[in-house]
Short mmCIF file of C-alpha atoms in Angstrom, two decimals:
data_model
loop_
_atom_site.label_atom_id
_atom_site.label_comp_id
_atom_site.label_asym_id
_atom_site.label_seq_id
_atom_site.Cartn_x
_atom_site.Cartn_y
_atom_site.Cartn_z
CA MET A 137 118.27 65.27 120.75
CA THR A 138 114.70 66.30 121.50
CA ASP A 139 112.16 63.66 122.49
CA THR A 140 109.29 65.60 120.90
CA ALA A 141 108.25 65.72 117.24
CA LEU A 142 105.91 68.31 115.77
CA ILE A 143 104.16 67.21 112.59
CA VAL A 144 102.96 70.15 110.50
CA VAL A 145 100.28 68.94 108.12
CA ALA A 146 100.51 71.06 104.92
CA ALA A 147 99.17 68.66 102.31
CA GLY A 148 95.64 70.03 101.92
CA SER A 149 94.31 71.12 98.52
CA GLY A 150 92.88 74.46 99.69
CA THR A 151 89.87 74.30 97.37
CA ARG A 152 87.76 76.52 99.59
CA LEU A 153 90.49 79.16 99.74
CA GLY A 154 90.36 79.43 95.96
CA ARG A 155 93.98 80.46 95.33
CA GLY A 156 94.73 77.77 92.75
CA VAL A 157 97.58 76.24 94.82
CA PRO A 158 97.63 73.95 97.84
CA LYS A 159 96.51 76.02 100.79
CA ALA A 160 99.76 75.98 102.78
CA PHE A 161 101.58 77.40 99.76
CA ALA A 162 99.14 80.27 99.16
CA GLU A 163 100.53 83.69 100.07
CA VAL A 164 99.14 85.80 102.88
CA ALA A 165 100.81 89.04 103.98
CA GLY A 166 103.67 88.53 101.58
CA ALA A 167 104.62 84.95 102.49
CA PRO A 168 103.17 81.42 102.11
CA ILE A 169 100.88 80.29 104.91
CA LEU A 170 103.37 77.52 105.68
CA GLU A 171 106.12 80.08 106.20
CA HIS A 172 104.06 81.98 108.76
CA ALA A 173 103.28 78.74 110.55
CA LEU A 174 106.94 77.65 110.71
CA ARG A 175 108.09 81.05 111.93
CA GLY A 176 105.69 80.68 114.84
CA LEU A 177 107.25 77.31 115.70
CA ALA A 178 110.90 78.36 115.44
CA ALA A 179 111.40 78.59 119.20
CA ILE A 180 109.76 75.25 120.04
CA ASP A 181 112.08 72.49 121.22
CA ALA A 182 110.81 69.81 118.87
CA ALA A 183 111.87 68.06 115.68
CA LEU A 184 109.75 69.52 112.89
CA VAL A 185 108.23 67.29 110.25
CA VAL A 186 106.39 68.97 107.38
CA VAL A 187 103.95 66.91 105.31
CA VAL A 188 103.32 68.34 101.83
CA PRO A 189 101.75 67.34 98.51
CA ALA A 190 103.92 65.34 96.14
CA GLY A 191 106.07 67.57 93.99
CA LEU A 192 106.31 70.40 96.50
CA GLU A 193 109.09 68.98 98.68
CA ALA A 194 111.73 71.38 97.35
CA ASP A 195 109.39 74.36 97.76
CA ALA A 196 108.77 73.38 101.38
CA ALA A 197 112.50 73.15 102.04
CA VAL A 198 113.05 76.66 100.67
CA ILE A 199 110.17 78.00 102.76
CA ALA A 200 111.58 76.37 105.89
CA ALA A 201 114.98 77.93 105.24
CA ARG A 202 113.41 81.38 104.92
CA ALA A 203 111.56 80.78 108.18
CA GLY A 204 114.85 79.91 109.86
CA VAL A 205 113.92 76.35 110.89
CA THR A 206 115.26 72.88 110.17
CA VAL A 207 112.62 70.43 109.01
CA SER A 208 112.17 66.95 107.62
CA VAL A 209 109.88 67.08 104.55
CA VAL A 210 107.69 64.09 103.70
CA VAL A 211 104.97 63.54 101.12
CA GLY A 212 101.38 63.30 102.33
CA GLY A 213 98.55 61.09 101.15
CA GLU A 214 95.06 61.44 99.74
CA THR A 215 93.48 62.10 103.15
CA ARG A 216 94.57 63.95 106.24
CA ALA A 217 94.85 60.62 108.06
CA ASP A 218 97.27 59.38 105.38
CA SER A 219 99.35 62.54 105.76
CA VAL A 220 99.51 62.26 109.56
CA ALA A 221 100.53 58.61 109.18
CA ALA A 222 103.38 59.69 106.88
CA GLY A 223 104.46 62.23 109.47
CA LEU A 224 104.35 59.62 112.22
CA ASP A 225 106.58 57.36 110.21
CA ALA A 226 109.14 60.15 109.89
CA ALA A 227 108.94 60.80 113.66
CA ARG A 228 109.43 57.21 114.68
CA ASP A 229 111.97 58.00 117.43
CA ALA A 230 109.85 60.59 119.26
CA ARG A 231 108.34 59.95 122.67
CA TRP A 232 105.71 62.64 122.23
CA VAL A 233 104.14 63.79 118.98
CA LEU A 234 102.20 66.96 118.23
CA VAL A 235 100.04 67.21 115.11
CA HIS A 236 99.48 70.73 113.85
CA ASP A 237 97.60 72.23 110.90
CA ALA A 238 99.76 74.56 108.85
CA ALA A 239 96.56 76.47 108.16
CA ARG A 240 96.55 77.60 111.82
CA ALA A 241 99.49 79.79 110.89
CA LEU A 242 99.08 82.40 113.64
CA THR A 243 99.06 79.93 116.51
CA PRO A 244 101.10 81.48 119.38
CA ALA A 245 104.11 79.51 120.60
CA ALA A 246 102.66 79.67 124.13
CA GLN A 247 99.78 77.46 123.00
CA VAL A 248 102.19 74.85 121.69
CA GLU A 249 104.13 74.98 124.94
CA ARG A 250 100.94 74.41 126.95
CA VAL A 251 100.29 71.21 124.99
CA ILE A 252 103.87 69.99 125.51
CA ALA A 253 103.72 70.80 129.23
CA ALA A 254 100.54 68.75 129.65
CA LEU A 255 102.15 65.79 127.92
CA ARG A 256 105.20 65.98 130.13
CA ALA A 257 102.91 66.16 133.15
CA GLY A 258 101.48 62.73 132.27
CA ALA A 259 98.62 63.21 129.77
CA SER A 260 98.52 60.71 126.91
CA ALA A 261 96.50 63.05 124.68
CA VAL A 262 96.05 66.83 124.83
CA VAL A 263 93.92 69.22 122.81
CA PRO A 264 93.75 73.03 122.95
CA VAL A 265 90.15 74.25 123.06
CA LEU A 266 88.10 77.43 123.16
CA PRO A 267 84.59 78.04 124.51
CA VAL A 268 81.95 78.36 121.81
CA VAL A 269 80.59 81.89 121.84
CA ASP A 270 78.06 81.74 118.98
CA THR A 271 74.54 80.44 119.37
CA ILE A 272 74.51 76.94 117.89
CA ARG A 273 71.41 75.41 116.37
CA ALA A 274 70.96 71.87 115.14
CA VAL A 275 69.64 71.31 111.63
CA THR A 276 68.04 68.58 109.69
CA PRO A 277 70.15 68.25 106.52
CA ALA A 278 68.06 68.99 103.48
CA SER A 279 68.34 67.99 99.86
CA LEU A 280 70.23 70.17 97.44
CA ALA A 281 66.93 71.64 96.32
CA GLU A 282 65.63 72.55 99.77
CA PRO A 283 67.10 74.66 102.62
CA ASP A 284 68.16 73.06 105.88
CA GLU A 285 65.37 72.73 108.42
CA LEU A 286 66.34 74.36 111.71
CA GLY A 287 66.10 72.30 114.85
CA ALA A 288 66.67 73.07 118.51
CA ILE A 289 69.34 75.37 119.93
CA VAL A 290 72.26 73.45 121.37
CA ASP A 291 73.46 74.48 124.81
CA ARG A 292 76.84 76.01 124.04
CA ALA A 293 77.94 75.81 127.68
CA GLY A 294 78.81 72.19 127.05
CA LEU A 295 80.64 72.80 123.76
CA ARG A 296 84.25 73.52 122.96
CA ALA A 297 85.95 74.39 119.68
CA MET A 298 89.04 72.27 119.08
CA GLN A 299 92.33 73.59 117.77
CA THR A 300 95.84 72.35 117.08
CA PRO A 301 98.47 71.28 117.82
CA GLN A 302 97.02 68.19 119.38
CA GLY A 303 99.62 66.35 121.45
CA PHE A 304 100.00 62.64 122.10
CA ASP A 305 102.09 59.97 123.64
CA ALA A 306 103.56 58.66 120.36
CA THR A 307 102.81 55.03 121.23
CA VAL A 308 99.15 55.88 121.89
CA LEU A 309 98.71 57.78 118.61
CA ARG A 310 100.32 55.04 116.56
CA ARG A 311 98.02 52.51 118.17
CA ALA A 312 95.01 54.76 117.46
CA TYR A 313 95.93 54.97 113.80
CA ALA A 314 96.63 51.26 113.55
CA GLU A 315 93.12 50.47 114.77
CA ALA A 316 91.30 53.43 113.22
CA ASP A 317 89.90 51.78 110.11
CA ALA A 318 88.20 49.08 112.12
CA ARG A 319 86.64 51.47 114.64
CA VAL A 320 85.72 54.91 113.39
CA ALA A 321 86.20 57.22 110.43
CA SER A 322 87.52 60.54 111.70
CA THR A 323 89.53 63.57 110.60
CA ASP A 324 90.43 64.33 114.22
CA ASP A 325 93.37 62.62 115.93
CA ALA A 326 92.06 63.06 119.46
CA GLN A 327 88.80 61.34 118.54
CA LEU A 328 90.76 58.32 117.42
CA VAL A 329 92.49 58.18 120.79
CA GLN A 330 89.17 58.52 122.62
CA ALA A 331 87.89 55.56 120.62
CA LEU A 332 90.56 53.52 122.37
CA GLY A 333 88.84 54.36 125.67
CA LEU A 334 91.60 56.77 126.74
CA PRO A 335 90.97 60.25 128.14
CA VAL A 336 91.91 63.42 126.28
CA ALA A 337 93.04 66.39 128.35
CA ALA A 338 92.21 69.98 127.39
CA VAL A 339 94.36 73.07 127.61
CA ARG A 340 93.46 76.67 126.83
CA GLY A 341 93.45 77.58 123.17
CA ASP A 342 93.87 81.00 121.57
CA ASP A 343 91.76 83.12 119.23
CA LEU A 344 94.82 83.59 117.04
CA ALA A 345 94.95 79.88 116.35
CA PHE A 346 92.05 80.05 113.90
CA LYS A 347 92.21 77.99 110.74
CA ILE A 348 92.70 79.76 107.40
CA THR A 349 90.15 77.99 105.21
CA THR A 350 88.14 80.57 103.28
CA PRO A 351 89.02 83.90 101.60
CA ALA A 352 87.53 85.69 104.61
CA ASP A 353 89.91 83.76 106.89
CA ALA A 354 92.83 84.80 104.68
CA ASP A 355 91.73 88.44 104.88
CA ARG A 356 91.62 88.18 108.67
CA ALA A 357 95.10 86.69 108.76
CA GLU A 358 96.37 89.40 106.40
CA SER A 359 95.06 92.13 108.69
CA LEU A 360 96.63 90.52 111.77
CA LEU A 361 99.98 89.72 110.20
CA GLY A 362 100.35 92.81 108.09
CA PRO A 363 103.73 93.60 106.60
CA ALA A 364 106.59 93.01 108.98
CA ILE A 365 108.28 96.42 109.06
CA ARG A 366 111.59 97.40 110.64
CA VAL A 367 113.61 100.61 110.67
CA GLY A 368 117.39 100.98 110.89
CA VAL A 369 119.78 103.92 111.19
CA GLY A 370 123.36 103.98 109.92
CA ALA A 371 126.06 106.65 110.07
CA ASP A 372 129.53 106.94 108.56
CA VAL A 373 132.18 109.65 108.38
CA HIS A 374 135.38 109.91 106.32
CA ALA A 375 138.05 112.57 106.22
CA PHE A 376 139.40 114.06 103.02
CA GLY A 377 142.90 112.88 102.12
CA GLY A 378 142.46 109.80 99.97
CA ASP A 379 144.64 109.18 96.93
CA GLY A 380 141.76 108.31 94.62
CA PRO A 381 138.94 110.42 93.24
CA LEU A 382 136.15 111.74 95.44
CA ARG A 383 133.31 109.21 95.39
CA LEU A 384 130.10 109.87 97.26
CA ALA A 385 126.53 108.54 96.85
CA GLY A 386 127.75 106.21 94.12
CA LEU A 387 129.03 109.08 91.95
CA GLU A 388 132.45 110.54 91.20
CA TRP A 389 132.90 114.22 92.06
CA GLU A 390 135.61 116.82 91.55
CA GLY A 391 138.09 117.30 94.33
CA GLN A 392 140.25 115.28 96.68
CA GLY A 393 139.00 111.82 97.63
CA LEU A 394 137.99 110.49 101.03
CA GLU A 395 140.27 108.37 103.16
CA GLY A 396 139.32 104.75 103.73
CA HIS A 397 140.20 101.14 102.98
CA SER A 398 137.64 101.20 100.16
CA ASP A 399 136.60 104.33 98.24
CA GLY A 400 135.41 106.08 101.41
CA ASP A 401 131.84 106.55 100.13
CA ALA A 402 130.25 107.55 103.43
CA VAL A 403 126.76 107.63 101.90
CA CYS A 404 126.90 104.04 100.68
CA HIS A 405 128.49 102.87 103.91
CA ALA A 406 125.78 104.53 106.00
CA ILE A 407 123.11 102.90 103.86
CA VAL A 408 124.70 99.50 104.44
CA ASP A 409 124.65 99.92 108.20
CA ALA A 410 121.06 101.19 108.12
CA LEU A 411 119.87 98.18 106.10
CA LEU A 412 121.75 95.61 108.14
CA GLY A 413 120.76 97.26 111.43
CA ALA A 414 117.09 97.22 110.51
CA ALA A 415 117.24 93.46 109.97
CA GLY A 416 119.39 92.83 113.03
CA LEU A 417 122.25 91.55 110.85
CA GLY A 418 125.16 93.55 112.22
CA ASP A 419 127.09 96.20 110.31
CA ILE A 420 129.37 96.72 107.33
CA GLY A 421 132.40 95.35 109.20
CA GLY A 422 130.67 92.04 109.81
CA LEU A 423 129.43 91.93 106.23
CA VAL A 424 132.70 92.50 104.31
CA GLY A 425 135.39 93.12 106.94
CA VAL A 426 137.12 96.41 107.56
CA ASP A 427 140.45 95.59 105.94
CA ASP A 428 139.84 92.66 103.59
CA PRO A 429 142.39 92.99 100.74
CA GLN A 430 139.80 92.11 98.09
CA HIS A 431 137.81 95.22 99.00
CA ALA A 432 140.75 97.65 98.87
CA GLY A 433 139.48 100.63 96.87
CA ALA A 434 136.11 98.95 96.23
CA HIS A 435 133.23 101.21 95.30
CA GLY A 436 130.39 101.66 97.77
CA GLU A 437 127.99 99.98 95.38
CA VAL A 438 129.71 96.65 96.10
CA PHE A 439 128.81 96.90 99.77
CA VAL A 440 125.26 98.16 99.22
CA ARG A 441 124.44 95.29 96.88
CA ALA A 442 126.01 92.81 99.30
CA ALA A 443 123.83 94.18 102.10
CA VAL A 444 120.65 93.91 99.99
CA ALA A 445 121.57 90.32 99.15
CA ARG A 446 122.13 89.52 102.83
CA LEU A 447 118.71 90.94 103.66
CA ALA A 448 117.13 88.78 100.96
CA GLU A 449 118.72 85.67 102.45
CA HIS A 450 116.81 86.43 105.65
CA GLY A 451 113.51 87.27 103.98
CA TRP A 452 113.79 91.07 104.04
CA ARG A 453 113.67 93.66 101.30
CA PRO A 454 114.17 97.42 101.36
CA VAL A 455 111.15 99.72 101.15
CA ASN A 456 112.98 103.05 101.05
CA VAL A 457 116.07 104.81 102.38
CA ALA A 458 116.64 108.47 103.29
CA VAL A 459 120.19 109.86 103.58
CA GLN A 460 121.31 113.17 105.05
CA VAL A 461 124.83 114.28 103.99
CA LEU A 462 126.70 116.70 106.27
CA GLY A 463 129.68 118.67 104.98
CA VAL A 464 130.92 121.68 103.08
CA ARG A 465 131.54 119.76 99.85
CA PRO A 466 130.54 118.35 97.51
CA ARG A 467 127.26 120.21 97.07
CA ILE A 468 124.77 117.35 96.93
CA GLY A 469 121.96 119.50 95.52
CA THR A 470 123.79 120.02 92.23
CA ARG A 471 123.51 116.29 91.41
CA ARG A 472 120.74 115.14 93.73
CA ASP A 473 118.60 113.44 91.06
CA GLU A 474 121.61 111.63 89.66
CA ALA A 475 122.70 110.45 93.12
CA GLN A 476 119.18 109.30 94.02
CA GLY A 477 118.92 107.37 90.77
CA ALA A 478 122.24 105.62 91.29
CA LEU A 479 121.51 104.70 94.91
CA SER A 480 117.95 103.56 94.16
CA ALA A 481 119.30 101.19 91.53
CA MET A 482 121.70 99.68 94.07
CA VAL A 483 119.11 99.31 96.82
CA GLY A 484 116.21 98.23 94.61
CA ALA A 485 113.96 100.75 96.32
CA PRO A 486 113.60 104.54 96.41
CA VAL A 487 116.48 106.41 98.01
CA SER A 488 116.25 110.13 98.82
CA VAL A 489 119.33 112.26 99.43
CA SER A 490 119.62 115.68 101.05
CA GLY A 491 122.58 117.77 102.12
CA THR A 492 123.34 120.27 104.86
CA THR A 493 126.28 121.97 106.53
CA THR A 494 127.18 122.52 110.18
CA ASP A 495 127.42 126.32 109.89
CA GLY A 496 131.17 126.17 110.17
CA LEU A 497 131.18 124.16 113.41
CA GLY A 498 133.63 121.32 113.97
CA ALA A 499 135.72 119.31 111.54
CA LEU A 500 132.87 118.98 109.05
CA GLY A 501 132.31 122.74 109.16
CA ARG A 502 135.97 123.31 108.43
CA GLY A 503 135.70 121.10 105.36
CA GLU A 504 137.85 118.29 106.72
CA GLY A 505 135.46 115.47 105.86
CA VAL A 506 131.97 114.23 105.10
CA GLN A 507 129.38 112.47 107.27
CA ALA A 508 126.28 110.64 106.14
CA ILE A 509 123.31 109.50 108.24
CA ALA A 510 120.91 106.99 106.65
CA THR A 511 117.52 105.72 107.72
CA ALA A 512 116.23 102.52 106.09
CA LEU A 513 112.78 100.99 106.11
CA ILE A 514 112.60 97.27 105.30
CA ARG A 515 109.82 94.68 105.20
CA ARG A 516 109.34 90.97 104.77
#
């Protein structure tokens, strides 16, 4: 059991982002902001507590599953302080507690580890910070009808921009929240601890840990995250000699069938290995077994659709597949469009098929079998 809890605050309304949904559930680069945040925390040795708006608990659980993490989901309150308090209640057994904004979805794991290391080294409160690089000028707040009046430039050498996660001795943070109403109104946890008269340590922050608040922030995150793209290659070969009809590329052809436990469709089998390999999910043997009785004589489409479903379970989807068929027969070009249509329907993405021979070289050149080599592109 870990002695550290990491509270991910995802209960904000996201009004300034303007997506019409709570900010953590708005999509950026093909996934909710919360999903990106949780993926970045997957390797951290801490119990994850996610605080969400009422009614979105099930959505958060699904997002966490896609991100590959185990979380406790709790409902937040009207204010950030209420949401953190709810998270603290769920993390009651932790010795150390980190409070993190889901909106800082690109925060590197190394930054989280720096905070944890400082706590374990004896700090009771730790905040990641960055130097302020912009020129900062004080203003005199104006009325709605008048512009702000500019005041003096503030010496930025003495300023730091604060980030999350902020880390705390759990006992200290609970005490800070218990006394907060009587002392100071704040949206910052470290400030509440300072109000107790306790020091707050600083560790190095990271430019990637910026907060997604406005549409411009979302655009920046989109450009940095981009689509997660992977490529996989699969190959399969079967000899002629099967008892059934010749099946290849999801179609039935004239001539003797291919040997194999299933229908011997080397094209479909190569596609399966390419898709699974791209996602790091093994191969066709691990997906359906090489001699499972229920797949005796099964068509290649069964395996392709199973591979696509497995990818979806892990947050991946095919973008396109290209297959090269090597052999004397059948002549792929005579039914290329039909084969491409059948395979594309299975994969749910464009599949291109081409054929070639080996100029009479080897077993394939002698017409003893067929080989297929597939290349798959997938994305999150």
